Structures are given as C-alpha cells and as structure tokens.
Amino acid sequence: MIELLPLILATVITAATPLVIAALGEHVVERSGVLNLGVEGMMIMGASLGFAGAVVLDNSYLGLAIGALAGMVMAGIFALFALGLATNQVATGLAITIFGLGLAGLIGQPFVGQPRPPIPALVFGLDPIVCLSFVLMVGTAWLLNRTRAGLILRGVGESHGSAHALGLPVLKVRLLAVLFGGLCAGLAGAYLSLIYTRFWSPGMTAGRGWIALALVVFAAGSVWRLVAGAYLFGAILIAQLHAQAGAIGIPSQFLSMLPYLMTIVALVVLSMAGRRGAGAAGSLGQPFVPDR
Amino acid sequence: MRSAPPLIRCQGLSKTFGTLKANDSVDLLVESGEIHALLGENGAGKSTFVKMLYGLLKPDAGTISWLGKAVTLADPDAARALGIGMVFQHFSLFDDLTVLENIAIGTAGARADQAFAARVSALAREYGLELDLQRPVWTLSAGERQRIEIARCLLQEPRLIVLDEPTSVLTPQEAENLFASLLRLQAKGAGILFISHKLEEVRRICTAATILRGGKVVARTDPRKESARSLAALMVGEGVADVRPPSTLETGRDLLAVRGLSVSPEIAHGIPLRGIDLTVRAGEVVAIAGVAGNGQSEFFAALTGEGGLIQSGTVSIDGEDVTRRPIGMRRRLGAAFVPEGRLGHATLPQRTLSENIMLSWHETEDVGGFFLSLDKLRQAARKIITRFDVRGPNADPRAAQLSGGNLQKYIVGREIERNPRLIVVDQPTWGVDARAASLIRQTLVDLAGQGAAVLVITQDLDEAFEMSDRIAVICAGRMHPPVPTRMTNREAIGLLMTTAHGEAA
C-alpha cells in the first residue's frame, strides 16, 4: 500500500489539474469583477481544437498551444459582448457554453476514436502541464496579492466606479483578465483530451467547467483554498472510480454522484459560515459603462 | 507680486448632459497659496466642474491652463501628473480592500508593502489623521473613510488640492486639524479649491470664493468680507430661512427609553456599546453628537432591532419593552427610522420611489391585501413628492436617479407621512444642500412641536445645536447623558466627543 502512495498521489493530481488550471483562470476573471459562465464552452473548445491540431500537426505540444488559443478566442467573443457592448454577463456566458459545446462537437467529428501517444513525464512522473499548473498557482497568488497589477485588478473588481474615478482602466483590466481566463480554460480542455484521456469524444468535459466555477466560489478569494478544493475534488473522483472497481455494495450511480454532491456540500457549508465580504468581488457580474 | 501666472485658470468651461447645461461657460482662477471656495447648492454644477478639473469629464467647450500653459486633461492620470489632487465627496474607496491597499491603489506605482505603510504612517502623523492601516474599509464609518481619501490625496504632494465637502464628517477639533494642515499646504505654495456648505468655515479660511448657481458663475467675492447669510443668499438667489427654534411646549411622556444598554458587535472591528441610558420624551428633539465610528451605527441598529448581540439593558418604545422585538413591532408602536445609508439601506436604488414605500410601510400602513395595490403606492409617493418638494427626472423615478438631497427629503417624508410618534434619524442632512437640509430640519422640529419624540444622530454640530432641545454625546461606545442645548456650547460638546463617558478628561 505504501509503495502505491506516490502512484495514487500522481493520479489524483492528474485528475485535478484541468480543474486547477480552469479555476485559476476563472478566479482571476471573477476577481476583476466579471462573471464568465462560459468556462465549460471554452474548455470543450480547447479540448476539441487542441486534439484536432495535435492530430493534424502530429504534435501534442502544439495541440496544447492551439487548445489554449481556442479558449482565448472564445473568451475574446465573450469580452466583445459582455465588456464592449455591456451585455448581461450571465446570459452571454451561457451562450458561450452552449455555442462552444456545439461547435466543438462539429470540429471534433472526424477525430472521434483516434488515439494520441502519451506525453513523456517531466519530473517525478508528472507531465509538463502539471508542473505548469504549480507555477500558475504560485504565480496567480503572487500576482493578485503582492503586485500593484494585482491590487488594481482586485480594485477594479471590488468597485468599478471607484476604480474609474481614480483613473484606472477598468475595461482594459477586465479584458486582459477575461483573455487570461480563456487561455487557462482552453489549456485545461486540451489537457483533458491530449493528456488525461488521450482521445476526443463530444461532451468530454462532462461539467468540469461548472465545477471550476463552483471551486471559485468555494475559494472565497483565496487561491490556496481553490487549489485545496480542486485536489479534494480530484481525490473524490479517483476514490469513486476505485470504489466502483472494488465492487462495494453501493450502486455505482451513487458513487458517481459523490464529486458533485461534495461541491454542493462545500458551497452550503461555506455560505453558512460566511458573513459579509466572504468571497465575491463587489462589482461581480455588473456591466461597466464609463460616463463620458 | 502677480507676475507669476496663476496656478490654474479655467475659461468658458461648459458641459451639457442631454438638455441640462450642468456648466455654462464657467471661469475660475486659483493662485498658488490661495484657499479658494467654490460655493453653490447641490445641482449648481460644482461636481461637474471639479470632475472636468480632474480629467473625469471632458468639457464640451472652454480651456484650462496650468501655470500659464494650455493643457488637456484626458484622464485623472494626466491631472495627477500635473499635480492636481482630489478628495471626493462620494468616496472612491474599495470596500473589501484594507485601508493601506486603498491608499496604495490611488498612488502611482505604489504597492501595499511595509515600506509604503511606513510612508503613510509618517504622513498620517504629520497631518494628524488617525488611520488603522490593516482594517478593511467596509468596517469603517463615513468619517474614517474620508480620512483615507485625504491621506491618499496628500500623499501625491499635489500643488492644487480639490476638497469636496471635507469637514462634513469631522468634529470641530478634527476640522481644526484639517485647517491647520491646509494652512501648512498653503504656506508651502499649494493652491486649494474648497467646496463646503459650512459658510462659517469658508469665511474663516478661504481667501476667495466663486459662486455657482444653475451652472453659471453668479458672483466672485472675498468671503472674509461677507456674512454667512449674504453668501447663502448668493448661492440660492434668495434668503435661506433659519430653522425656527424648537418649541418650548411642555414635554410629554417617555416615548423612547434606553436603560443600561450594552451590545457587542456582530462584525469584527465593530464598536461595542456599554451601559447606554437615554430618554426621549414626546415633544422634544434630542441630538446625539459624536465623531463617526464611535458606536452611532451600532446604537441605531440596536434601536431598530437590526443588529448587534444585546448583552444587557432594555429598549422601550412608549413603555413597551422591545429589546428583542423586530423592527415591524417597533413600527407598530409608532416608531419610524431613517438610516444613514440612503441607497441600499433606506431605499432599493434600482426601484421606483413608489415601490420603495413598501420598505417601511408594509407592517403598519394599508398598501393592499394579498396583492399589492400599486395605485395606493403611487398615490402615497405623489403625496410625499408634492409635500416635500422632491425633484426628479420624471413622475416616479428610480431612487438612484435622485440627487442626495432630494432622495433624503423623500425618505424623511416617507417616514413622516406615517405620522410616527417617535422618529430616529441617523445623519439627516449628510451631503445635502443648504435648502434641502433646512427643510428637513424644519420638518423634524415641527414634528416634535406636534408632540412626537425626535432623536437625531448627527456628526454636524451646527445641526445638533440648531435643532435640538437636548444634546447627548457618544464616544467609544459610551454615552454622555444629554444636557439642555441652551446650557452648553460647541467647545464643551466638542471636548466630550473625544472623551469616553466615565473616563477622566
């Protein structure tokens, strides 16, 4: 059992990595005061286009880059509407998700069932993207809490009116944040199709984008809570797979429910313990229109 | 002496919003080392003007020259780069960020680290601004928030400082400190543009004044040669009525009685209340003076039943113990409450005035049965709007569309329309122009004359003296017992505002 521990840990980390990356991206977006419900759509576009690119160019690394760019393009479309035209962010985000799920299925159609070779591990049996996710965690926490850029980003999210009065470029900060979020979601999707499962199938993100959104709420403003939440979720995901294989006398449907159930429990516990200011940015989801 | 070009000269500045000429060819000139007052009622165009000075609004016409050179202020960064600093009336603060972060974000290139904290502390000491750098802003009172704005502005070492109603939340002593700082800045050669409704202080510290009415400059004068009354007349174009003195009618029975009330706060950093005793009788106005953040919000919440964990003591309304009763029960006993926060607490900003009636009327007034009677709400709103001269862009505007003064008239009116026997008002005229403030005060004094008990919590000492029969002072969560207003003076009350009751002075 002891000798299995590193293997189990590696499996858990691999399962959690797409969530970590997508949630970190959305965390930055929400800190800037934008609610992008298009995470699922940006992820699936990353998964589909990333896989297609990798097959066509026969290079999984280029595929990862293409997937990340695909997520960013989707985020750009979101930004055009939600920031440029100040549309309702919830509706726009949902539209991006629905649009992404459909378009990804269409693009991925010829590639269903084709396998991809695994990507070699970088260190300790961990692939390069897992290593990148570690850098991303530390980098995001550092950027948000220790730098002036992070302070401005949080300020813009907390009160866009005050930020504008101080002459901070509200829309520019939000655009950059949204594009970063798209990049992360796209990369997370490409990781799923190119490294985690190594095949493409329609709808393969299976709600992971929504779980990433829930993790951001669970994080309540802290990158480390977000990361802890993502790994907890990864652990439950792996545990239920093993439990199903281990033929425990519980119907498998209940075990499959477990990760989603845990998400709900975590959110409920959090909102019960919460008081004012516990989490969300003050201007979250409100369109900003400068008055000049 | 006048060979140097003026610090800033604005010529023919105009700005139009839709059909409203907010500024119509405004000329204004501030010299270095001058404290220049900009006077006018709310809506006269002062805010529009200073926003153009700070690069937040683009003038439709006119020029601004800085030290003799024409400049275009494209954004606040450009204004700050020239050396223009601004203390906003509506705070440009970030609730979830700490005091230090709030100051850092408004300072070019600053990070909220230890070196910056040391810089801010040194500045705060120099100008006598008390700041707790690690507290999040949402736990602070209006007065404490304003100190952040002032610190943020002074940190840029500006050559022109624009202060929009800086003293409305300060004690006389704090205001003196601010004036001392301003005089120090003036001596260093900085120009100061000072917006205030307190004409006495304008007369004391300002050396020039420009008066706006309806977006136009109507007068330029030396305020030291004017009286407060003549300045007010210039602002409104007619005399402002003094509030009639409170009636000397015999006071009646105790309508509000607070006995030994101790409350611990629900939020971190809140002010605990300790052993508060207070009685307000029918027919009198009692004012509670005090510096912001000394327990006023907590005391108001204890009176309404909206918050705080009551440790001991009682609150009674008209003899009925309501210590643990909800606000609806208190309203049924004849109480009415006007909180400090106009948007968000007293009204829903994005709802119409008629819909907002529901917030305080649902328990006691007839607003329909199972289904709301929108007609009744609209009728009531119309009545209040007419009776209290509430001016808005249309017949039933959203609360957020009204100016501060008009909205406050509406909120006070909404409560008075219920014919309360006890009314508790937190900061009745904060940020409200002279005419609306005078009307609100008169209304409350009249209400007391008709036999109601009126309790006013205010940071404005002039207001406390103008309206009240008795003045109590709150400091550090303790209450100095009320004294008859005629038997005390500003200095005595000002001293109590900085001494907790029961401590040696």
PDB file of C-alpha atoms in Angstrom, chain B residues 246-461:
ATOM      1  CA  PRO B 246     -37.729  74.250  18.938  1.00  0.00           C
ATOM      2  CA  SER B 247     -40.997  74.793  20.728  1.00  0.00           C
ATOM      3  CA  THR B 248     -40.907  75.370  24.436  1.00  0.00           C
ATOM      4  CA  LEU B 249     -44.019  73.247  24.799  1.00  0.00           C
ATOM      5  CA  GLU B 250     -44.127  71.060  27.842  1.00  0.00           C
ATOM      6  CA  THR B 251     -42.614  67.710  27.004  1.00  0.00           C
ATOM      7  CA  GLY B 252     -44.798  64.674  27.468  1.00  0.00           C
ATOM      8  CA  ARG B 253     -44.218  61.077  28.422  1.00  0.00           C
ATOM      9  CA  ASP B 254     -41.140  58.967  27.612  1.00  0.00           C
ATOM     10  CA  LEU B 255     -41.573  57.611  24.086  1.00  0.00           C
ATOM     11  CA  LEU B 256     -38.096  56.129  23.839  1.00  0.00           C
ATOM     12  CA  ALA B 257     -36.323  54.826  26.912  1.00  0.00           C
ATOM     13  CA  VAL B 258     -32.963  53.081  26.764  1.00  0.00           C
ATOM     14  CA  ARG B 259     -31.742  51.667  30.065  1.00  0.00           C
ATOM     15  CA  GLY B 260     -28.234  50.301  30.693  1.00  0.00           C
ATOM     16  CA  LEU B 261     -27.917  49.024  27.148  1.00  0.00           C
ATOM     17  CA  SER B 262     -24.783  47.019  26.386  1.00  0.00           C
ATOM     18  CA  VAL B 263     -24.391  45.476  22.953  1.00  0.00           C
ATOM     19  CA  SER B 264     -21.498  43.534  21.473  1.00  0.00           C
ATOM     20  CA  PRO B 265     -20.992  43.977  17.766  1.00  0.00           C
ATOM     21  CA  GLU B 266     -21.713  41.205  15.262  1.00  0.00           C
ATOM     22  CA  ILE B 267     -18.898  42.140  12.937  1.00  0.00           C
ATOM     23  CA  ALA B 268     -15.199  42.203  13.648  1.00  0.00           C
ATOM     24  CA  HIS B 269     -13.986  45.747  14.424  1.00  0.00           C
ATOM     25  CA  GLY B 270     -17.484  46.968  15.350  1.00  0.00           C
ATOM     26  CA  ILE B 271     -17.820  49.259  18.367  1.00  0.00           C
ATOM     27  CA  PRO B 272     -19.296  47.647  21.497  1.00  0.00           C
ATOM     28  CA  LEU B 273     -21.919  49.753  23.292  1.00  0.00           C
ATOM     29  CA  ARG B 274     -21.532  50.000  27.063  1.00  0.00           C
ATOM     30  CA  GLY B 275     -24.230  50.920  29.533  1.00  0.00           C
ATOM     31  CA  ILE B 276     -26.158  53.448  27.476  1.00  0.00           C
ATOM     32  CA  ASP B 277     -29.001  55.380  29.127  1.00  0.00           C
ATOM     33  CA  LEU B 278     -31.185  57.727  27.106  1.00  0.00           C
ATOM     34  CA  THR B 279     -34.732  59.021  27.275  1.00  0.00           C
ATOM     35  CA  VAL B 280     -36.555  60.891  24.515  1.00  0.00           C
ATOM     36  CA  ARG B 281     -39.867  62.452  25.532  1.00  0.00           C
ATOM     37  CA  ALA B 282     -42.843  63.448  23.447  1.00  0.00           C
ATOM     38  CA  GLY B 283     -42.432  66.953  22.063  1.00  0.00           C
ATOM     39  CA  GLU B 284     -38.658  67.222  22.169  1.00  0.00           C
ATOM     40  CA  VAL B 285     -35.714  66.851  19.796  1.00  0.00           C
ATOM     41  CA  VAL B 286     -32.679  65.080  21.224  1.00  0.00           C
ATOM     42  CA  ALA B 287     -29.456  65.092  19.236  1.00  0.00           C
ATOM     43  CA  ILE B 288     -26.617  62.614  19.620  1.00  0.00           C
ATOM     44  CA  ALA B 289     -23.360  64.212  18.553  1.00  0.00           C
ATOM     45  CA  GLY B 290     -20.129  62.326  18.033  1.00  0.00           C
ATOM     46  CA  VAL B 291     -17.278  61.572  15.673  1.00  0.00           C
ATOM     47  CA  ALA B 292     -18.061  58.952  13.038  1.00  0.00           C
ATOM     48  CA  GLY B 293     -17.274  55.418  14.139  1.00  0.00           C
ATOM     49  CA  ASN B 294     -17.893  55.816  17.865  1.00  0.00           C
ATOM     50  CA  GLY B 295     -20.875  53.477  18.003  1.00  0.00           C
ATOM     51  CA  GLN B 296     -23.539  55.536  16.204  1.00  0.00           C
ATOM     52  CA  SER B 297     -24.285  52.798  13.651  1.00  0.00           C
ATOM     53  CA  GLU B 298     -24.389  50.162  16.373  1.00  0.00           C
ATOM     54  CA  PHE B 299     -26.713  52.291  18.516  1.00  0.00           C
ATOM     55  CA  PHE B 300     -29.013  52.945  15.560  1.00  0.00           C
ATOM     56  CA  ALA B 301     -29.080  49.199  14.824  1.00  0.00           C
ATOM     57  CA  ALA B 302     -29.960  48.489  18.473  1.00  0.00           C
ATOM     58  CA  LEU B 303     -32.850  50.984  18.285  1.00  0.00           C
ATOM     59  CA  THR B 304     -34.224  49.476  15.072  1.00  0.00           C
ATOM     60  CA  GLY B 305     -33.532  45.897  16.119  1.00  0.00           C
ATOM     61  CA  GLU B 306     -31.467  45.251  13.023  1.00  0.00           C
ATOM     62  CA  GLY B 307     -28.261  44.009  14.587  1.00  0.00           C
ATOM     63  CA  GLY B 308     -25.903  43.532  17.472  1.00  0.00           C
ATOM     64  CA  LEU B 309     -25.902  40.983  20.283  1.00  0.00           C
ATOM     65  CA  ILE B 310     -27.626  42.529  23.278  1.00  0.00           C
ATOM     66  CA  GLN B 311     -25.743  41.724  26.491  1.00  0.00           C
ATOM     67  CA  SER B 312     -27.863  43.613  28.974  1.00  0.00           C
ATOM     68  CA  GLY B 313     -30.271  46.507  29.286  1.00  0.00           C
ATOM     69  CA  THR B 314     -33.558  47.356  27.635  1.00  0.00           C
ATOM     70  CA  VAL B 315     -35.030  49.464  24.855  1.00  0.00           C
ATOM     71  CA  SER B 316     -38.624  50.574  25.364  1.00  0.00           C
ATOM     72  CA  ILE B 317     -40.876  52.378  22.932  1.00  0.00           C
ATOM     73  CA  ASP B 318     -43.867  54.099  24.522  1.00  0.00           C
ATOM     74  CA  GLY B 319     -43.463  51.996  27.654  1.00  0.00           C
ATOM     75  CA  GLU B 320     -43.350  48.682  25.797  1.00  0.00           C
ATOM     76  CA  ASP B 321     -40.151  46.618  26.137  1.00  0.00           C
ATOM     77  CA  VAL B 322     -38.969  45.973  22.572  1.00  0.00           C
ATOM     78  CA  THR B 323     -35.361  44.965  23.318  1.00  0.00           C
ATOM     79  CA  ARG B 324     -35.719  41.699  21.430  1.00  0.00           C
ATOM     80  CA  ARG B 325     -38.549  42.667  19.117  1.00  0.00           C
ATOM     81  CA  PRO B 326     -38.224  43.046  15.347  1.00  0.00           C
ATOM     82  CA  ILE B 327     -38.445  46.367  13.558  1.00  0.00           C
ATOM     83  CA  GLY B 328     -42.041  45.757  12.421  1.00  0.00           C
ATOM     84  CA  MET B 329     -43.207  45.526  16.035  1.00  0.00           C
ATOM     85  CA  ARG B 330     -41.375  48.757  16.825  1.00  0.00           C
ATOM     86  CA  ARG B 331     -43.074  50.458  13.885  1.00  0.00           C
ATOM     87  CA  ARG B 332     -46.465  49.266  15.105  1.00  0.00           C
ATOM     88  CA  LEU B 333     -45.754  51.073  18.372  1.00  0.00           C
ATOM     89  CA  GLY B 334     -45.394  54.279  16.386  1.00  0.00           C
ATOM     90  CA  ALA B 335     -41.662  54.378  15.688  1.00  0.00           C
ATOM     91  CA  ALA B 336     -40.047  55.376  12.401  1.00  0.00           C
ATOM     92  CA  PHE B 337     -36.419  55.070  11.374  1.00  0.00           C
ATOM     93  CA  VAL B 338     -34.252  56.856   8.811  1.00  0.00           C
ATOM     94  CA  PRO B 339     -30.880  55.124   8.419  1.00  0.00           C
ATOM     95  CA  GLU B 340     -27.658  56.784   7.322  1.00  0.00           C
ATOM     96  CA  GLY B 341     -27.327  54.866   4.042  1.00  0.00           C
ATOM     97  CA  ARG B 342     -29.746  56.398   1.575  1.00  0.00           C
ATOM     98  CA  LEU B 343     -29.111  53.967  -1.263  1.00  0.00           C
ATOM     99  CA  GLY B 344     -29.180  50.331  -0.264  1.00  0.00           C
ATOM    100  CA  HIS B 345     -30.400  50.713   3.305  1.00  0.00           C
ATOM    101  CA  ALA B 346     -33.218  53.255   3.184  1.00  0.00           C
ATOM    102  CA  THR B 347     -34.112  52.543  -0.445  1.00  0.00           C
ATOM    103  CA  LEU B 348     -33.538  49.992  -3.183  1.00  0.00           C
ATOM    104  CA  PRO B 349     -31.558  52.066  -5.698  1.00  0.00           C
ATOM    105  CA  GLN B 350     -32.988  50.476  -8.840  1.00  0.00           C
ATOM    106  CA  ARG B 351     -36.632  50.536  -7.726  1.00  0.00           C
ATOM    107  CA  THR B 352     -39.022  53.423  -8.203  1.00  0.00           C
ATOM    108  CA  LEU B 353     -39.950  55.780  -5.396  1.00  0.00           C
ATOM    109  CA  SER B 354     -43.447  54.327  -5.185  1.00  0.00           C
ATOM    110  CA  GLU B 355     -42.109  50.771  -4.886  1.00  0.00           C
ATOM    111  CA  ASN B 356     -39.687  51.917  -2.219  1.00  0.00           C
ATOM    112  CA  ILE B 357     -42.599  52.906   0.000  1.00  0.00           C
ATOM    113  CA  MET B 358     -43.094  49.231   0.772  1.00  0.00           C
ATOM    114  CA  LEU B 359     -39.814  49.030   2.665  1.00  0.00           C
ATOM    115  CA  SER B 360     -41.098  50.833   5.719  1.00  0.00           C
ATOM    116  CA  TRP B 361     -44.873  50.827   5.229  1.00  0.00           C
ATOM    117  CA  HIS B 362     -45.685  47.136   4.854  1.00  0.00           C
ATOM    118  CA  GLU B 363     -46.196  46.481   8.546  1.00  0.00           C
ATOM    119  CA  THR B 364     -48.330  49.440   9.535  1.00  0.00           C
ATOM    120  CA  GLU B 365     -49.989  51.053   6.519  1.00  0.00           C
ATOM    121  CA  ASP B 366     -52.592  49.887   4.052  1.00  0.00           C
ATOM    122  CA  VAL B 367     -50.766  49.019   0.846  1.00  0.00           C
ATOM    123  CA  GLY B 368     -53.220  46.408  -0.385  1.00  0.00           C
ATOM    124  CA  GLY B 369     -54.123  42.929   0.768  1.00  0.00           C
ATOM    125  CA  PHE B 370     -52.583  39.785  -0.678  1.00  0.00           C
ATOM    126  CA  PHE B 371     -51.885  41.671  -3.877  1.00  0.00           C
ATOM    127  CA  LEU B 372     -50.075  44.977  -3.608  1.00  0.00           C
ATOM    128  CA  SER B 373     -52.073  47.999  -4.543  1.00  0.00           C
ATOM    129  CA  LEU B 374     -49.703  49.806  -6.884  1.00  0.00           C
ATOM    130  CA  ASP B 375     -52.226  52.626  -7.087  1.00  0.00           C
ATOM    131  CA  LYS B 376     -52.031  53.228  -3.373  1.00  0.00           C
ATOM    132  CA  LEU B 377     -48.232  53.182  -3.516  1.00  0.00           C
ATOM    133  CA  ARG B 378     -48.189  55.672  -6.391  1.00  0.00           C
ATOM    134  CA  GLN B 379     -50.669  57.943  -4.643  1.00  0.00           C
ATOM    135  CA  ALA B 380     -48.594  57.885  -1.470  1.00  0.00           C
ATOM    136  CA  ALA B 381     -45.413  58.599  -3.430  1.00  0.00           C
ATOM    137  CA  ARG B 382     -47.083  61.507  -5.223  1.00  0.00           C
ATOM    138  CA  LYS B 383     -48.214  62.933  -1.919  1.00  0.00           C
ATOM    139  CA  ILE B 384     -44.720  62.775  -0.437  1.00  0.00           C
ATOM    140  CA  ILE B 385     -43.161  64.206  -3.603  1.00  0.00           C
ATOM    141  CA  THR B 386     -45.520  67.182  -3.548  1.00  0.00           C
ATOM    142  CA  ARG B 387     -45.403  67.784   0.179  1.00  0.00           C
ATOM    143  CA  PHE B 388     -41.607  67.695   0.430  1.00  0.00           C
ATOM    144  CA  ASP B 389     -40.779  69.229  -2.938  1.00  0.00           C
ATOM    145  CA  VAL B 390     -38.843  66.193  -4.206  1.00  0.00           C
ATOM    146  CA  ARG B 391     -37.411  66.944  -7.625  1.00  0.00           C
ATOM    147  CA  GLY B 392     -36.612  64.102 -10.017  1.00  0.00           C
ATOM    148  CA  PRO B 393     -36.304  63.470 -13.743  1.00  0.00           C
ATOM    149  CA  ASN B 394     -39.878  62.114 -14.013  1.00  0.00           C
ATOM    150  CA  ALA B 395     -43.027  61.452 -12.019  1.00  0.00           C
ATOM    151  CA  ASP B 396     -41.850  58.185 -10.447  1.00  0.00           C
ATOM    152  CA  PRO B 397     -38.068  57.891 -10.853  1.00  0.00           C
ATOM    153  CA  ARG B 398     -35.821  55.148  -9.524  1.00  0.00           C
ATOM    154  CA  ALA B 399     -34.235  56.031  -6.164  1.00  0.00           C
ATOM    155  CA  ALA B 400     -30.747  56.128  -7.685  1.00  0.00           C
ATOM    156  CA  GLN B 401     -31.847  58.803 -10.165  1.00  0.00           C
ATOM    157  CA  LEU B 402     -32.424  61.412  -7.458  1.00  0.00           C
ATOM    158  CA  SER B 403     -29.746  63.695  -6.061  1.00  0.00           C
ATOM    159  CA  GLY B 404     -28.762  63.081  -2.436  1.00  0.00           C
ATOM    160  CA  GLY B 405     -30.811  65.989  -1.123  1.00  0.00           C
ATOM    161  CA  ASN B 406     -33.970  65.086  -2.990  1.00  0.00           C
ATOM    162  CA  LEU B 407     -33.728  61.433  -2.039  1.00  0.00           C
ATOM    163  CA  GLN B 408     -33.221  62.323   1.615  1.00  0.00           C
ATOM    164  CA  LYS B 409     -36.279  64.594   1.531  1.00  0.00           C
ATOM    165  CA  TYR B 410     -38.231  61.673   0.093  1.00  0.00           C
ATOM    166  CA  ILE B 411     -37.009  59.195   2.709  1.00  0.00           C
ATOM    167  CA  VAL B 412     -37.706  61.521   5.630  1.00  0.00           C
ATOM    168  CA  GLY B 413     -41.049  62.349   4.029  1.00  0.00           C
ATOM    169  CA  ARG B 414     -41.925  58.680   3.672  1.00  0.00           C
ATOM    170  CA  GLU B 415     -41.481  58.187   7.412  1.00  0.00           C
ATOM    171  CA  ILE B 416     -43.267  61.405   8.405  1.00  0.00           C
ATOM    172  CA  GLU B 417     -46.214  60.503   6.194  1.00  0.00           C
ATOM    173  CA  ARG B 418     -46.804  57.593   8.570  1.00  0.00           C
ATOM    174  CA  ASN B 419     -47.371  60.105  11.425  1.00  0.00           C
ATOM    175  CA  PRO B 420     -44.846  58.496  13.760  1.00  0.00           C
ATOM    176  CA  ARG B 421     -44.835  59.239  17.470  1.00  0.00           C
ATOM    177  CA  LEU B 422     -41.093  58.542  17.622  1.00  0.00           C
ATOM    178  CA  ILE B 423     -38.642  59.110  14.791  1.00  0.00           C
ATOM    179  CA  VAL B 424     -34.947  58.188  14.873  1.00  0.00           C
ATOM    180  CA  VAL B 425     -32.861  59.768  12.125  1.00  0.00           C
ATOM    181  CA  ASP B 426     -29.220  58.863  11.503  1.00  0.00           C
ATOM    182  CA  GLN B 427     -27.326  61.731   9.794  1.00  0.00           C
ATOM    183  CA  PRO B 428     -30.406  63.600   8.500  1.00  0.00           C
ATOM    184  CA  THR B 429     -28.605  66.015   6.166  1.00  0.00           C
ATOM    185  CA  TRP B 430     -25.235  64.471   5.345  1.00  0.00           C
ATOM    186  CA  GLY B 431     -24.178  65.691   1.896  1.00  0.00           C
ATOM    187  CA  VAL B 432     -27.472  67.521   1.405  1.00  0.00           C
ATOM    188  CA  ASP B 433     -27.557  71.094   0.079  1.00  0.00           C
ATOM    189  CA  ALA B 434     -28.439  74.038   2.291  1.00  0.00           C
ATOM    190  CA  ARG B 435     -32.042  74.454   1.225  1.00  0.00           C
ATOM    191  CA  ALA B 436     -32.983  70.779   1.451  1.00  0.00           C
ATOM    192  CA  ALA B 437     -31.136  70.489   4.779  1.00  0.00           C
ATOM    193  CA  SER B 438     -33.050  73.432   6.178  1.00  0.00           C
ATOM    194  CA  LEU B 439     -36.348  71.927   5.032  1.00  0.00           C
ATOM    195  CA  ILE B 440     -35.551  68.523   6.564  1.00  0.00           C
ATOM    196  CA  ARG B 441     -34.532  70.074   9.886  1.00  0.00           C
ATOM    197  CA  GLN B 442     -37.616  72.268   9.986  1.00  0.00           C
ATOM    198  CA  THR B 443     -39.837  69.285   9.249  1.00  0.00           C
ATOM    199  CA  LEU B 444     -38.354  67.317  12.131  1.00  0.00           C
ATOM    200  CA  VAL B 445     -38.583  70.256  14.530  1.00  0.00           C
ATOM    201  CA  ASP B 446     -42.210  70.790  13.518  1.00  0.00           C
ATOM    202  CA  LEU B 447     -42.928  67.122  14.096  1.00  0.00           C
ATOM    203  CA  ALA B 448     -41.655  67.469  17.656  1.00  0.00           C
ATOM    204  CA  GLY B 449     -43.831  70.576  18.003  1.00  0.00           C
ATOM    205  CA  GLN B 450     -46.824  68.388  17.202  1.00  0.00           C
ATOM    206  CA  GLY B 451     -45.943  66.074  20.074  1.00  0.00           C
ATOM    207  CA  ALA B 452     -43.653  63.463  18.518  1.00  0.00           C
ATOM    208  CA  ALA B 453     -40.310  62.447  20.003  1.00  0.00           C
ATOM    209  CA  VAL B 454     -37.391  63.081  17.640  1.00  0.00           C
ATOM    210  CA  LEU B 455     -33.942  61.542  18.029  1.00  0.00           C
ATOM    211  CA  VAL B 456     -31.264  62.758  15.623  1.00  0.00           C
ATOM    212  CA  ILE B 457     -27.839  61.151  15.352  1.00  0.00           C
ATOM    213  CA  THR B 458     -25.525  63.620  13.666  1.00  0.00           C
ATOM    214  CA  GLN B 459     -21.870  64.422  13.107  1.00  0.00           C
ATOM    215  CA  ASP B 460     -22.721  68.007  12.237  1.00  0.00           C
ATOM    216  CA  LEU B 461     -22.511  70.063  15.430  1.00  0.00           C
TER     217      LEU B 461
END
